[in-house]
C-alpha positions as a LaTeX table, in Angstrom:
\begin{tabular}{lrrr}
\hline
Residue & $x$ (\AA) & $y$ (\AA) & $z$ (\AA) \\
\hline
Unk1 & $-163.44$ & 39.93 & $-82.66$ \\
Unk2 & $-163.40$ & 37.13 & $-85.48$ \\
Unk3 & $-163.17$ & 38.35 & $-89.13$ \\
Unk4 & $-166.98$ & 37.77 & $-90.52$ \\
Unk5 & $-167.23$ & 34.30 & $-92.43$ \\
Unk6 & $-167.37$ & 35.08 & $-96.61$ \\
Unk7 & $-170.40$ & 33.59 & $-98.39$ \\
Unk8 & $-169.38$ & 30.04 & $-100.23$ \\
Unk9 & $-170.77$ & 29.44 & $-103.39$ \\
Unk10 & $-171.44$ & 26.39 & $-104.87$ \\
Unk11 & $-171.79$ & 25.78 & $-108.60$ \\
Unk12 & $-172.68$ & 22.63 & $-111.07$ \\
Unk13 & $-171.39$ & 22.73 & $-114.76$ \\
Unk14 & $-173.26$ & 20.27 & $-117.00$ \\
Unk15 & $-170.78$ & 19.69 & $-119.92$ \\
Unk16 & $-170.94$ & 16.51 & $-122.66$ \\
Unk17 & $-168.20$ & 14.30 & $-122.72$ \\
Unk18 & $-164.66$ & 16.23 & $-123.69$ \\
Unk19 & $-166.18$ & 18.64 & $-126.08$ \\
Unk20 & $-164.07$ & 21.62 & $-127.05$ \\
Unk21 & $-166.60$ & 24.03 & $-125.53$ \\
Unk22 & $-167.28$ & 22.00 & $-122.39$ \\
Unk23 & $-163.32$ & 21.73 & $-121.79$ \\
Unk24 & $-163.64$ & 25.53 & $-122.23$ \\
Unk25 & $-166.32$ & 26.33 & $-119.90$ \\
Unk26 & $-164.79$ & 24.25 & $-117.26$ \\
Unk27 & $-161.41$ & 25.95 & $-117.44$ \\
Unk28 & $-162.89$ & 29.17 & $-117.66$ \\
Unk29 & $-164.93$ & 28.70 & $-114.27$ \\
Unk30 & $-161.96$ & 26.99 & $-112.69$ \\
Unk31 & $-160.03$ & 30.39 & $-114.15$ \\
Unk32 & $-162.98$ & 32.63 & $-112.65$ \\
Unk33 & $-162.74$ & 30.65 & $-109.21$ \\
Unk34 & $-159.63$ & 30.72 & $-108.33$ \\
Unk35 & $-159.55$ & 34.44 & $-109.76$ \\
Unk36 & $-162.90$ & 35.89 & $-107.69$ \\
Unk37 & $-163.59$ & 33.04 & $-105.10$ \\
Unk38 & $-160.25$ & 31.66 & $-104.04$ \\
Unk39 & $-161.58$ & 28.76 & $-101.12$ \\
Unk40 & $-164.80$ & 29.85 & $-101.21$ \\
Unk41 & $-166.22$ & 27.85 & $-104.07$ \\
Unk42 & $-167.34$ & 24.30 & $-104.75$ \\
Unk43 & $-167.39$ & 22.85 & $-108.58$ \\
Unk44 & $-169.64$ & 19.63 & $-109.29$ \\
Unk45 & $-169.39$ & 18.50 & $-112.84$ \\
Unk46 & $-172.09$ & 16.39 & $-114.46$ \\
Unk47 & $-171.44$ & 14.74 & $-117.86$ \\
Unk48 & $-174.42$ & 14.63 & $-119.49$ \\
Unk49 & $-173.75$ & 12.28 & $-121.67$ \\
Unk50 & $-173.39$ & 9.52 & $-119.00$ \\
Unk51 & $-175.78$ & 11.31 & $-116.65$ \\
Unk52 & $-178.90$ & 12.15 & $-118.95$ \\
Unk53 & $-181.57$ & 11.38 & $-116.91$ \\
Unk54 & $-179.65$ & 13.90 & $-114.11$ \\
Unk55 & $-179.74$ & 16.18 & $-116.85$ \\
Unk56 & $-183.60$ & 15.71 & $-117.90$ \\
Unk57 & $-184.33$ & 15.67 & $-113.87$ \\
Unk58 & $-182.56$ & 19.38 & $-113.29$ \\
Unk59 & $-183.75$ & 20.56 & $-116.79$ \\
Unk60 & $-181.20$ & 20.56 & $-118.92$ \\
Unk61 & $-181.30$ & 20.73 & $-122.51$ \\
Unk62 & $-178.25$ & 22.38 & $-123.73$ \\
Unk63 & $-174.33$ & 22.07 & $-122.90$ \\
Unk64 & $-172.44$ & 23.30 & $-121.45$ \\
Unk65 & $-174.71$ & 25.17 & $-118.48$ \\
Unk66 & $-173.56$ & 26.16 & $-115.31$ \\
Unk67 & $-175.81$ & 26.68 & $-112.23$ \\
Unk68 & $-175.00$ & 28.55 & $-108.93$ \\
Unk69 & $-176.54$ & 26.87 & $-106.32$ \\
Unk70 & $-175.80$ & 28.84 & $-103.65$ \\
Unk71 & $-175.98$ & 31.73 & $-102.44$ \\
Unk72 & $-179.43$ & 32.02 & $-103.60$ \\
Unk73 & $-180.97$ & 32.99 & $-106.06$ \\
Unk74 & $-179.92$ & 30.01 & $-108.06$ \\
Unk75 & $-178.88$ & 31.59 & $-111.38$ \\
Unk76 & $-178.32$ & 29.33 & $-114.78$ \\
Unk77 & $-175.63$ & 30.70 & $-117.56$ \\
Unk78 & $-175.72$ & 28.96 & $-120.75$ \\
Unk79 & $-172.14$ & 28.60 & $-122.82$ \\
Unk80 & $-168.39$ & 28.63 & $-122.49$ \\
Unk81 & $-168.09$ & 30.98 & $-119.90$ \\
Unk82 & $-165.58$ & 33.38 & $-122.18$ \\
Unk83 & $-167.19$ & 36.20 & $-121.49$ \\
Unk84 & $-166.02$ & 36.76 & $-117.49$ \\
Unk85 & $-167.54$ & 40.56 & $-116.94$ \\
Unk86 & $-170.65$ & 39.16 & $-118.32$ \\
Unk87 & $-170.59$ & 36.00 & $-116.58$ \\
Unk88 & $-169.39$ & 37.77 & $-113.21$ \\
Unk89 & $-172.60$ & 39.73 & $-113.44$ \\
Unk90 & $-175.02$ & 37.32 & $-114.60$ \\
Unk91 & $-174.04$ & 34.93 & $-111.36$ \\
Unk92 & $-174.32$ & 37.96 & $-109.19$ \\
Unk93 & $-170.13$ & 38.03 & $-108.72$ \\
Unk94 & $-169.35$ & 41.94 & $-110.27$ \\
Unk95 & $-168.99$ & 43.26 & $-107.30$ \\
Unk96 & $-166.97$ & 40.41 & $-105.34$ \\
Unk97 & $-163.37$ & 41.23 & $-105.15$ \\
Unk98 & $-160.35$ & 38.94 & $-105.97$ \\
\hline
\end{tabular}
């Protein structure tokens, strides 16, 4: 019997250019990856900056803002991500295991 398949989950961070707090956010989601969803996760960045009208288009106003795409329901998190209990349960993750 074959071990059932673990969800994937699919996120896009919207940062600006090298800021200090979008270099945070994406090391803090690359941290909380690798920590919580280790080969079940796909990162797409989009730098708003040379992207705005992909930012207008999905509604962005503020940096930086991460997304989960998938698995539904799509969930938006404004900020650094520093916070990881309060991130893990505002994307739905508290009770994934590492």
């Amino acid at each position: 019997m074959s071990k059932p398949r673990a969800k994937s989950f699919k996120f896009r961070l919207y940062i600006a250019d090298r800021t200090p707090n979008s270099a945070l956010a994406m090391a803090n989601l690359t941290a909380l990856c690798r920590t919580y969803l280790p080969d079940r996760h796909e990162i797409e960045i989009v730098d708003v900056l040379r992207r705005p009208e992909r930012a207008m288009a999905d509604g962005i106003f503020m940096t930086p803002a991460l997304v989960k795409l998938a698995p539904a329901p799509i969930v938006r998190v404004i900020g650094t991500l520093s916070r990881t209990q309060a991130t893990l349960q505002a994307l739905g993750l508290e009770t994934v295991s590492a």
